[in-house]
């Protein structure tokens, strides 16, 4: 693996925007029929982008009740699963626990812990992409914004307002859906580019 320069936030802001998924390419799974349709699309994939969102905590000592949303992305579409509003999570569990489907994302430790604690889901075949960028002896974490800048020369803009929004809301805004869907989608695109370069 060749050494890569860590770009500053100011450097990244000057780059052209990463396009990401349009709102029409992000679906919220709201019922059993939509769950089956999503499962049909996701279960045939070799690799999926993966992330979760949890309603933020604002008080000292407060414990997160998340995850409230699970995101899985293919090369063309992202599916959002509001776990507290879905009666049957069997299909989602099958995907997350499948050793045959690789789930790729950034900084997945807390996502995995919360899924285990809240839903008893034991995620399998996970790849934490940030670790793939580390040089020997390096401990710096590489997140999605840095990875996109290095690989694609583009700025993946992540809204602080959306990241700290209420992910437990009964109805997610379009901005929330696009934010969440692209978190999973970008992870998959980064992974595929690393694959193309022979780095995974």
PDB file of C-alpha atoms in Angstrom:
ATOM      1  CA  UNK A   1       0.000   0.000   0.000  1.00  0.00           C
ATOM      2  CA  UNK A   2       1.382   3.374  -0.919  1.00  0.00           C
ATOM      3  CA  UNK A   3       1.567   6.158   1.639  1.00  0.00           C
ATOM      4  CA  UNK A   4      -1.195   8.728   1.375  1.00  0.00           C
ATOM      5  CA  UNK A   5      -1.212  12.278   2.584  1.00  0.00           C
ATOM      6  CA  UNK A   6      -3.637  13.124   5.364  1.00  0.00           C
ATOM      7  CA  UNK A   7      -5.609  16.093   4.060  1.00  0.00           C
ATOM      8  CA  UNK A   8      -6.673  18.940   6.327  1.00  0.00           C
ATOM      9  CA  UNK A   9     -10.316  19.959   6.665  1.00  0.00           C
ATOM     10  CA  UNK A  10      -9.533  23.198   4.855  1.00  0.00           C
ATOM     11  CA  UNK A  11      -7.945  21.284   1.956  1.00  0.00           C
ATOM     12  CA  UNK A  12     -10.957  18.985   1.696  1.00  0.00           C
ATOM     13  CA  UNK A  13     -13.430  21.898   1.619  1.00  0.00           C
ATOM     14  CA  UNK A  14     -11.793  23.190  -1.570  1.00  0.00           C
ATOM     15  CA  UNK A  15     -12.458  19.935  -3.448  1.00  0.00           C
ATOM     16  CA  UNK A  16     -15.482  19.424  -5.733  1.00  0.00           C
ATOM     17  CA  UNK A  17     -18.478  17.858  -4.006  1.00  0.00           C
ATOM     18  CA  UNK A  18     -18.969  14.120  -3.988  1.00  0.00           C
ATOM     19  CA  UNK A  19     -22.335  13.542  -5.712  1.00  0.00           C
ATOM     20  CA  UNK A  20     -23.667  10.623  -3.690  1.00  0.00           C
ATOM     21  CA  UNK A  21     -27.145   9.160  -3.994  1.00  0.00           C
ATOM     22  CA  UNK A  22     -30.153  11.237  -4.957  1.00  0.00           C
ATOM     23  CA  UNK A  23     -33.246  11.168  -2.708  1.00  0.00           C
ATOM     24  CA  UNK A  24     -34.999   8.867  -5.185  1.00  0.00           C
ATOM     25  CA  UNK A  25     -32.279   6.253  -4.640  1.00  0.00           C
ATOM     26  CA  UNK A  26     -32.920   6.017  -0.893  1.00  0.00           C
ATOM     27  CA  UNK A  27     -35.855   3.992   0.469  1.00  0.00           C
ATOM     28  CA  UNK A  28     -37.237   3.775   3.987  1.00  0.00           C
ATOM     29  CA  UNK A  29     -38.452   0.228   4.677  1.00  0.00           C
ATOM     30  CA  UNK A  30     -41.787   0.709   6.434  1.00  0.00           C
ATOM     31  CA  UNK A  31     -43.657  -2.603   6.261  1.00  0.00           C
ATOM     32  CA  UNK A  32     -43.388  -6.335   5.587  1.00  0.00           C
ATOM     33  CA  UNK A  33     -43.855  -5.996   1.823  1.00  0.00           C
ATOM     34  CA  UNK A  34     -41.071  -3.412   1.585  1.00  0.00           C
ATOM     35  CA  UNK A  35     -38.877  -5.576   3.829  1.00  0.00           C
ATOM     36  CA  UNK A  36     -39.265  -8.523   1.449  1.00  0.00           C
ATOM     37  CA  UNK A  37     -38.488  -6.327  -1.554  1.00  0.00           C
ATOM     38  CA  UNK A  38     -35.376  -4.919   0.139  1.00  0.00           C
ATOM     39  CA  UNK A  39     -34.251  -8.390   1.197  1.00  0.00           C
ATOM     40  CA  UNK A  40     -34.612  -9.606  -2.401  1.00  0.00           C
ATOM     41  CA  UNK A  41     -32.241  -6.842  -3.583  1.00  0.00           C
ATOM     42  CA  UNK A  42     -29.751  -7.019  -0.717  1.00  0.00           C
ATOM     43  CA  UNK A  43     -29.441 -10.779  -0.274  1.00  0.00           C
ATOM     44  CA  UNK A  44     -27.927 -11.318  -3.740  1.00  0.00           C
ATOM     45  CA  UNK A  45     -25.084  -8.838  -3.154  1.00  0.00           C
ATOM     46  CA  UNK A  46     -21.525  -9.905  -2.388  1.00  0.00           C
ATOM     47  CA  UNK A  47     -20.761  -6.677  -0.507  1.00  0.00           C
ATOM     48  CA  UNK A  48     -23.016  -4.038   1.080  1.00  0.00           C
ATOM     49  CA  UNK A  49     -22.328  -0.621   2.535  1.00  0.00           C
ATOM     50  CA  UNK A  50     -23.356  -0.579   6.205  1.00  0.00           C
ATOM     51  CA  UNK A  51     -23.995   1.997   8.923  1.00  0.00           C
ATOM     52  CA  UNK A  52     -26.403   2.777  11.752  1.00  0.00           C
ATOM     53  CA  UNK A  53     -27.787   5.963  13.275  1.00  0.00           C
ATOM     54  CA  UNK A  54     -28.848   6.581  16.854  1.00  0.00           C
ATOM     55  CA  UNK A  55     -30.724   9.451  18.426  1.00  0.00           C
ATOM     56  CA  UNK A  56     -28.025  11.554  20.125  1.00  0.00           C
ATOM     57  CA  UNK A  57     -27.771  11.855  23.887  1.00  0.00           C
ATOM     58  CA  UNK A  58     -27.536  15.339  25.369  1.00  0.00           C
ATOM     59  CA  UNK A  59     -27.204  14.779  29.119  1.00  0.00           C
ATOM     60  CA  UNK A  60     -24.245  13.530  31.120  1.00  0.00           C
ATOM     61  CA  UNK A  61     -24.616   9.869  31.995  1.00  0.00           C
ATOM     62  CA  UNK A  62     -27.453   9.345  29.512  1.00  0.00           C
ATOM     63  CA  UNK A  63     -27.230   6.024  27.676  1.00  0.00           C
ATOM     64  CA  UNK A  64     -28.066   5.781  24.007  1.00  0.00           C
ATOM     65  CA  UNK A  65     -31.177   3.759  23.195  1.00  0.00           C
ATOM     66  CA  UNK A  66     -29.963   3.184  19.657  1.00  0.00           C
ATOM     67  CA  UNK A  67     -29.569   2.059  17.061  1.00  0.00           C
ATOM     68  CA  UNK A  68     -32.757   3.572  15.709  1.00  0.00           C
ATOM     69  CA  UNK A  69     -31.850   3.200  12.041  1.00  0.00           C
ATOM     70  CA  UNK A  70     -29.859   0.598  10.099  1.00  0.00           C
ATOM     71  CA  UNK A  71     -28.620   1.496   6.628  1.00  0.00           C
ATOM     72  CA  UNK A  72     -27.569  -0.963   3.920  1.00  0.00           C
ATOM     73  CA  UNK A  73     -26.517   0.106   0.436  1.00  0.00           C
ATOM     74  CA  UNK A  74     -25.973  -1.541  -2.921  1.00  0.00           C
ATOM     75  CA  UNK A  75     -24.090   0.069  -5.804  1.00  0.00           C
ATOM     76  CA  UNK A  76     -27.226   1.989  -6.812  1.00  0.00           C
ATOM     77  CA  UNK A  77     -29.612   2.174  -3.856  1.00  0.00           C
ATOM     78  CA  UNK A  78     -29.721   2.552  -0.086  1.00  0.00           C
ATOM     79  CA  UNK A  79     -32.306   0.980   2.211  1.00  0.00           C
ATOM     80  CA  UNK A  80     -33.095   2.444   5.621  1.00  0.00           C
ATOM     81  CA  UNK A  81     -34.549   0.233   8.364  1.00  0.00           C
ATOM     82  CA  UNK A  82     -36.180   2.090  11.309  1.00  0.00           C
ATOM     83  CA  UNK A  83     -35.801  -0.856  13.678  1.00  0.00           C
ATOM     84  CA  UNK A  84     -38.262   0.277  16.351  1.00  0.00           C
ATOM     85  CA  UNK A  85     -41.097   0.659  13.844  1.00  0.00           C
ATOM     86  CA  UNK A  86     -40.690  -2.672  12.056  1.00  0.00           C
ATOM     87  CA  UNK A  87     -42.620  -5.585  13.520  1.00  0.00           C
ATOM     88  CA  UNK A  88     -40.389  -8.330  12.105  1.00  0.00           C
ATOM     89  CA  UNK A  89     -36.623  -7.910  11.702  1.00  0.00           C
ATOM     90  CA  UNK A  90     -35.934 -11.481  10.602  1.00  0.00           C
ATOM     91  CA  UNK A  91     -34.877 -10.545   7.077  1.00  0.00           C
ATOM     92  CA  UNK A  92     -32.599  -7.755   8.307  1.00  0.00           C
ATOM     93  CA  UNK A  93     -31.062 -10.115  10.859  1.00  0.00           C
ATOM     94  CA  UNK A  94     -30.418 -12.694   8.123  1.00  0.00           C
ATOM     95  CA  UNK A  95     -28.440 -10.175   6.094  1.00  0.00           C
ATOM     96  CA  UNK A  96     -26.443  -8.766   9.001  1.00  0.00           C
ATOM     97  CA  UNK A  97     -25.598 -12.216  10.364  1.00  0.00           C
ATOM     98  CA  UNK A  98     -24.800 -13.777   6.984  1.00  0.00           C
ATOM     99  CA  UNK A  99     -21.136 -14.788   6.612  1.00  0.00           C
ATOM    100  CA  UNK A 100     -21.621 -14.797   2.817  1.00  0.00           C
ATOM    101  CA  UNK A 101     -22.437 -11.067   2.541  1.00  0.00           C
ATOM    102  CA  UNK A 102     -19.635  -8.682   3.435  1.00  0.00           C
ATOM    103  CA  UNK A 103     -20.769  -5.534   5.276  1.00  0.00           C
ATOM    104  CA  UNK A 104     -18.365  -2.599   4.940  1.00  0.00           C
ATOM    105  CA  UNK A 105     -18.370   0.678   6.830  1.00  0.00           C
ATOM    106  CA  UNK A 106     -16.409   3.150   8.935  1.00  0.00           C
ATOM    107  CA  UNK A 107     -15.829   2.852  12.700  1.00  0.00           C
ATOM    108  CA  UNK A 108     -18.284   0.014  13.170  1.00  0.00           C
ATOM    109  CA  UNK A 109     -17.463  -0.829  16.787  1.00  0.00           C
ATOM    110  CA  UNK A 110     -20.330   1.043  18.438  1.00  0.00           C
ATOM    111  CA  UNK A 111     -22.767   0.030  15.672  1.00  0.00           C
ATOM    112  CA  UNK A 112     -22.064  -3.646  16.304  1.00  0.00           C
ATOM    113  CA  UNK A 113     -22.256  -3.293  20.096  1.00  0.00           C
ATOM    114  CA  UNK A 114     -25.603  -1.510  19.967  1.00  0.00           C
ATOM    115  CA  UNK A 115     -27.116  -4.002  17.539  1.00  0.00           C
ATOM    116  CA  UNK A 116     -26.044  -6.833  19.833  1.00  0.00           C
ATOM    117  CA  UNK A 117     -27.273  -5.143  23.004  1.00  0.00           C
ATOM    118  CA  UNK A 118     -30.600  -3.909  21.658  1.00  0.00           C
ATOM    119  CA  UNK A 119     -31.628  -6.553  19.140  1.00  0.00           C
ATOM    120  CA  UNK A 120     -29.403  -9.538  19.847  1.00  0.00           C
ATOM    121  CA  UNK A 121     -27.984  -9.351  16.320  1.00  0.00           C
ATOM    122  CA  UNK A 122     -24.469 -10.750  15.913  1.00  0.00           C
ATOM    123  CA  UNK A 123     -23.090  -9.079  12.790  1.00  0.00           C
ATOM    124  CA  UNK A 124     -20.819 -11.229  10.618  1.00  0.00           C
ATOM    125  CA  UNK A 125     -18.386 -10.614   7.759  1.00  0.00           C
ATOM    126  CA  UNK A 126     -17.661  -7.010   8.724  1.00  0.00           C
ATOM    127  CA  UNK A 127     -14.905  -4.845   7.264  1.00  0.00           C
ATOM    128  CA  UNK A 128     -13.970  -1.600   9.047  1.00  0.00           C
ATOM    129  CA  UNK A 129     -12.676   0.426   6.106  1.00  0.00           C
ATOM    130  CA  UNK A 130     -10.820   3.034   8.145  1.00  0.00           C
ATOM    131  CA  UNK A 131      -8.299   0.404   9.193  1.00  0.00           C
ATOM    132  CA  UNK A 132      -7.434  -0.368   5.572  1.00  0.00           C
ATOM    133  CA  UNK A 133      -5.845   3.068   5.223  1.00  0.00           C
ATOM    134  CA  UNK A 134      -3.518   2.769   8.202  1.00  0.00           C
ATOM    135  CA  UNK A 135       0.205   2.625   7.610  1.00  0.00           C
ATOM    136  CA  UNK A 136       2.400   0.457   9.894  1.00  0.00           C
ATOM    137  CA  UNK A 137       2.587   2.115  13.310  1.00  0.00           C
ATOM    138  CA  UNK A 138      -0.129   4.646  12.455  1.00  0.00           C
ATOM    139  CA  UNK A 139      -3.095   5.059  14.798  1.00  0.00           C
ATOM    140  CA  UNK A 140      -4.902   7.897  13.070  1.00  0.00           C
ATOM    141  CA  UNK A 141      -8.501   7.017  12.186  1.00  0.00           C
ATOM    142  CA  UNK A 142      -9.567   7.557   8.593  1.00  0.00           C
ATOM    143  CA  UNK A 143     -13.255   8.349   8.232  1.00  0.00           C
ATOM    144  CA  UNK A 144     -15.507   8.636   5.215  1.00  0.00           C
ATOM    145  CA  UNK A 145     -14.713  12.299   4.486  1.00  0.00           C
ATOM    146  CA  UNK A 146     -10.957  11.701   4.499  1.00  0.00           C
ATOM    147  CA  UNK A 147     -11.258   8.491   2.479  1.00  0.00           C
ATOM    148  CA  UNK A 148     -13.353  10.114  -0.257  1.00  0.00           C
ATOM    149  CA  UNK A 149     -10.924  13.027  -0.470  1.00  0.00           C
ATOM    150  CA  UNK A 150      -7.925  10.735  -0.832  1.00  0.00           C
ATOM    151  CA  UNK A 151      -9.420   8.265  -3.291  1.00  0.00           C
ATOM    152  CA  UNK A 152     -11.690  10.427  -5.413  1.00  0.00           C
ATOM    153  CA  UNK A 153     -10.373  13.967  -4.904  1.00  0.00           C
ATOM    154  CA  UNK A 154     -13.833  15.052  -3.782  1.00  0.00           C
ATOM    155  CA  UNK A 155     -15.474  16.481  -0.677  1.00  0.00           C
ATOM    156  CA  UNK A 156     -18.083  14.268   0.976  1.00  0.00           C
ATOM    157  CA  UNK A 157     -20.123  16.849   2.862  1.00  0.00           C
ATOM    158  CA  UNK A 158     -21.592  15.609   6.131  1.00  0.00           C
ATOM    159  CA  UNK A 159     -24.135  17.882   7.774  1.00  0.00           C
ATOM    160  CA  UNK A 160     -23.673  18.353  11.523  1.00  0.00           C
ATOM    161  CA  UNK A 161     -27.339  19.295  11.714  1.00  0.00           C
ATOM    162  CA  UNK A 162     -28.385  15.956  10.242  1.00  0.00           C
ATOM    163  CA  UNK A 163     -25.865  13.850  12.148  1.00  0.00           C
ATOM    164  CA  UNK A 164     -27.259  15.131  15.464  1.00  0.00           C
ATOM    165  CA  UNK A 165     -30.913  15.033  14.414  1.00  0.00           C
ATOM    166  CA  UNK A 166     -33.584  12.813  15.961  1.00  0.00           C
ATOM    167  CA  UNK A 167     -33.118   9.410  14.342  1.00  0.00           C
ATOM    168  CA  UNK A 168     -35.925   7.990  16.474  1.00  0.00           C
ATOM    169  CA  UNK A 169     -38.464  10.313  14.848  1.00  0.00           C
ATOM    170  CA  UNK A 170     -41.574   8.510  13.472  1.00  0.00           C
ATOM    171  CA  UNK A 171     -41.041  10.299  10.151  1.00  0.00           C
ATOM    172  CA  UNK A 172     -37.568  11.014   8.796  1.00  0.00           C
ATOM    173  CA  UNK A 173     -37.045  14.100   6.668  1.00  0.00           C
ATOM    174  CA  UNK A 174     -35.711  13.833   3.132  1.00  0.00           C
ATOM    175  CA  UNK A 175     -32.456  15.406   4.322  1.00  0.00           C
ATOM    176  CA  UNK A 176     -32.111  12.747   7.041  1.00  0.00           C
ATOM    177  CA  UNK A 177     -32.782   9.964   4.533  1.00  0.00           C
ATOM    178  CA  UNK A 178     -30.202  11.260   2.060  1.00  0.00           C
ATOM    179  CA  UNK A 179     -27.626  11.729   4.839  1.00  0.00           C
ATOM    180  CA  UNK A 180     -28.162   8.236   6.232  1.00  0.00           C
ATOM    181  CA  UNK A 181     -28.323   6.516   2.861  1.00  0.00           C
ATOM    182  CA  UNK A 182     -25.113   8.126   1.673  1.00  0.00           C
ATOM    183  CA  UNK A 183     -23.214   7.107   4.794  1.00  0.00           C
ATOM    184  CA  UNK A 184     -23.708   3.474   3.782  1.00  0.00           C
ATOM    185  CA  UNK A 185     -23.360   4.129   0.044  1.00  0.00           C
ATOM    186  CA  UNK A 186     -20.058   5.989   0.361  1.00  0.00           C
ATOM    187  CA  UNK A 187     -18.581   3.165   2.422  1.00  0.00           C
ATOM    188  CA  UNK A 188     -19.363   0.729  -0.381  1.00  0.00           C
ATOM    189  CA  UNK A 189     -17.902   3.016  -3.061  1.00  0.00           C
ATOM    190  CA  UNK A 190     -14.693   3.471  -1.084  1.00  0.00           C
ATOM    191  CA  UNK A 191     -14.395  -0.270  -0.560  1.00  0.00           C
ATOM    192  CA  UNK A 192     -14.903  -0.993  -4.266  1.00  0.00           C
ATOM    193  CA  UNK A 193     -12.204   1.543  -5.174  1.00  0.00           C
ATOM    194  CA  UNK A 194      -9.772  -0.057  -2.722  1.00  0.00           C
ATOM    195  CA  UNK A 195     -10.633  -3.414  -4.286  1.00  0.00           C
ATOM    196  CA  UNK A 196      -9.986  -1.996  -7.752  1.00  0.00           C
ATOM    197  CA  UNK A 197      -6.567  -0.829  -6.572  1.00  0.00           C
ATOM    198  CA  UNK A 198      -5.805  -4.289  -5.138  1.00  0.00           C
ATOM    199  CA  UNK A 199      -5.681  -3.025  -1.561  1.00  0.00           C
ATOM    200  CA  UNK A 200      -8.246  -5.418  -0.073  1.00  0.00           C
TER     201      UNK A 200
END
